[in-house]
């Protein structure tokens, strides 16, 4: 079983609030990712990191920001939540070359009202 | 454009029956192909991963095949169980970048009825 954890699992929040979605992994993986997934749709990469102090934007434009101060921790922040941010957010990690496994967290279901 | 297409979009079968899910991709240069199972409201869990040289790989009742020449893969589920009801996602990785970019299909929603 993968050792990657996301909190909270579910979040309902009002428009304009600042939120941080937490993601932690205990496998020592260098690469970490954030994906956004709407119901019945594919996952879209919004942020990724090669290691500490490395963050890059993904394919899907997102108003969120990320940080990677520690190897095991990759939080995602929305400064001012909007209803358009309602979605499922999935965190993943992997190590080494592309052939290695990518492990996913359980996801955070965000609803902005 | 790198793409991953899955079919069918959804499938309903009776418990105990077999089924086959399809995945076609245009990702290049190809690195590996993975099949994930995603239960509703949860993160994807890996079933199999295959590189260019592998034609088939099994994981219990799940058997994945890969034809790198035609860029097609299939996932065969044998003797289906109610717990197999989930979305099955085909994911292809390229080797054209350090990141090893992952390209996701939209998934096949499988429902197993008793």
Short mmCIF file of N, CA, C and O in Angstrom, two decimals, chain A residues 7-21 81-83 85-87 89 108-113:
data_model
loop_
_atom_site.label_atom_id
_atom_site.label_comp_id
_atom_site.label_asym_id
_atom_site.label_seq_id
_atom_site.Cartn_x
_atom_site.Cartn_y
_atom_site.Cartn_z
N UNK A 7 -4.81 15.44 3.02
CA UNK A 7 -5.82 15.96 3.93
C UNK A 7 -6.20 17.36 3.51
O UNK A 7 -5.38 18.11 2.99
N UNK A 8 -7.48 17.75 3.72
CA UNK A 8 -8.56 16.86 4.13
C UNK A 8 -9.05 15.99 2.98
O UNK A 8 -8.69 16.22 1.84
N UNK A 9 -9.89 15.00 3.25
CA UNK A 9 -10.49 14.19 2.19
C UNK A 9 -11.61 14.96 1.51
O UNK A 9 -11.80 14.86 0.31
N UNK A 10 -12.36 15.72 2.30
CA UNK A 10 -13.46 16.53 1.77
C UNK A 10 -13.38 17.91 2.41
O UNK A 10 -13.06 18.04 3.58
N UNK A 11 -13.70 18.94 1.60
CA UNK A 11 -13.67 20.31 2.09
C UNK A 11 -14.74 21.11 1.38
O UNK A 11 -14.76 21.17 0.15
N UNK A 12 -15.61 21.74 2.17
CA UNK A 12 -16.61 22.66 1.63
C UNK A 12 -16.29 24.02 2.22
O UNK A 12 -16.22 24.17 3.45
N UNK A 13 -16.09 25.01 1.36
CA UNK A 13 -15.62 26.31 1.83
C UNK A 13 -16.29 27.42 1.05
O UNK A 13 -16.73 27.21 -0.10
N UNK A 14 -16.38 28.60 1.66
CA UNK A 14 -17.03 29.73 1.01
C UNK A 14 -16.10 30.46 0.04
O UNK A 14 -14.88 30.43 0.17
N UNK A 15 -16.70 31.13 -0.90
CA UNK A 15 -15.94 31.91 -1.89
C UNK A 15 -15.08 32.96 -1.20
O UNK A 15 -15.51 33.64 -0.27
N UNK A 16 -13.84 33.09 -1.69
CA UNK A 16 -12.93 34.10 -1.18
C UNK A 16 -12.02 33.62 -0.07
O UNK A 16 -11.06 34.31 0.30
N UNK A 17 -12.27 32.43 0.46
CA UNK A 17 -11.44 31.91 1.54
C UNK A 17 -10.12 31.38 1.00
O UNK A 17 -10.02 30.91 -0.14
N UNK A 18 -9.10 31.42 1.85
CA UNK A 18 -7.80 30.84 1.52
C UNK A 18 -7.76 29.41 2.03
O UNK A 18 -8.16 29.15 3.17
N UNK A 19 -7.30 28.49 1.19
CA UNK A 19 -7.24 27.09 1.62
C UNK A 19 -5.90 26.49 1.24
O UNK A 19 -5.26 26.91 0.26
N UNK A 20 -5.49 25.50 2.02
CA UNK A 20 -4.29 24.74 1.71
C UNK A 20 -4.62 23.25 1.77
O UNK A 20 -5.15 22.77 2.76
N UNK A 21 -4.33 22.57 0.67
CA UNK A 21 -4.51 21.11 0.62
C UNK A 21 -3.15 20.47 0.91
O UNK A 21 -2.15 20.82 0.28
N UNK A 81 -10.54 31.18 -2.89
CA UNK A 81 -11.29 30.11 -3.56
C UNK A 81 -12.52 30.66 -4.30
O UNK A 81 -13.17 31.60 -3.83
N UNK A 82 -12.80 30.05 -5.44
CA UNK A 82 -13.99 30.40 -6.24
C UNK A 82 -14.73 29.12 -6.61
O UNK A 82 -14.14 28.04 -6.64
N UNK A 83 -16.03 29.23 -6.94
CA UNK A 83 -16.79 28.03 -7.32
C UNK A 83 -16.15 27.26 -8.48
O UNK A 83 -16.28 26.04 -8.55
N UNK A 85 -13.22 26.51 -8.78
CA UNK A 85 -12.16 25.65 -8.24
C UNK A 85 -12.71 24.33 -7.71
O UNK A 85 -11.95 23.44 -7.32
N UNK A 86 -14.03 24.19 -7.71
CA UNK A 86 -14.64 22.95 -7.24
C UNK A 86 -14.20 21.79 -8.13
O UNK A 86 -14.39 21.81 -9.34
N UNK A 87 -13.58 20.77 -7.50
CA UNK A 87 -13.03 19.66 -8.25
C UNK A 87 -12.41 18.66 -7.27
O UNK A 87 -12.43 18.88 -6.06
N UNK A 89 -8.82 16.99 -6.24
CA UNK A 89 -7.40 17.24 -6.38
C UNK A 89 -6.64 16.00 -5.89
O UNK A 89 -6.82 15.55 -4.76
N UNK A 108 -8.50 14.93 -2.51
CA UNK A 108 -9.29 15.89 -1.75
C UNK A 108 -10.42 16.38 -2.63
O UNK A 108 -10.18 16.91 -3.72
N UNK A 109 -11.65 16.17 -2.18
CA UNK A 109 -12.81 16.66 -2.92
C UNK A 109 -13.14 18.05 -2.40
O UNK A 109 -13.58 18.21 -1.28
N UNK A 110 -12.90 19.08 -3.23
CA UNK A 110 -13.11 20.47 -2.83
C UNK A 110 -14.39 21.00 -3.44
O UNK A 110 -14.60 20.88 -4.65
N UNK A 111 -15.22 21.60 -2.60
CA UNK A 111 -16.43 22.26 -3.07
C UNK A 111 -16.40 23.70 -2.56
O UNK A 111 -16.31 23.92 -1.35
N UNK A 112 -16.48 24.65 -3.47
CA UNK A 112 -16.50 26.06 -3.11
C UNK A 112 -17.90 26.60 -3.38
O UNK A 112 -18.41 26.52 -4.49
N UNK A 113 -18.51 27.11 -2.31
CA UNK A 113 -19.91 27.57 -2.43
C UNK A 113 -19.99 29.09 -2.36
O UNK A 113 -19.06 29.76 -1.95
#
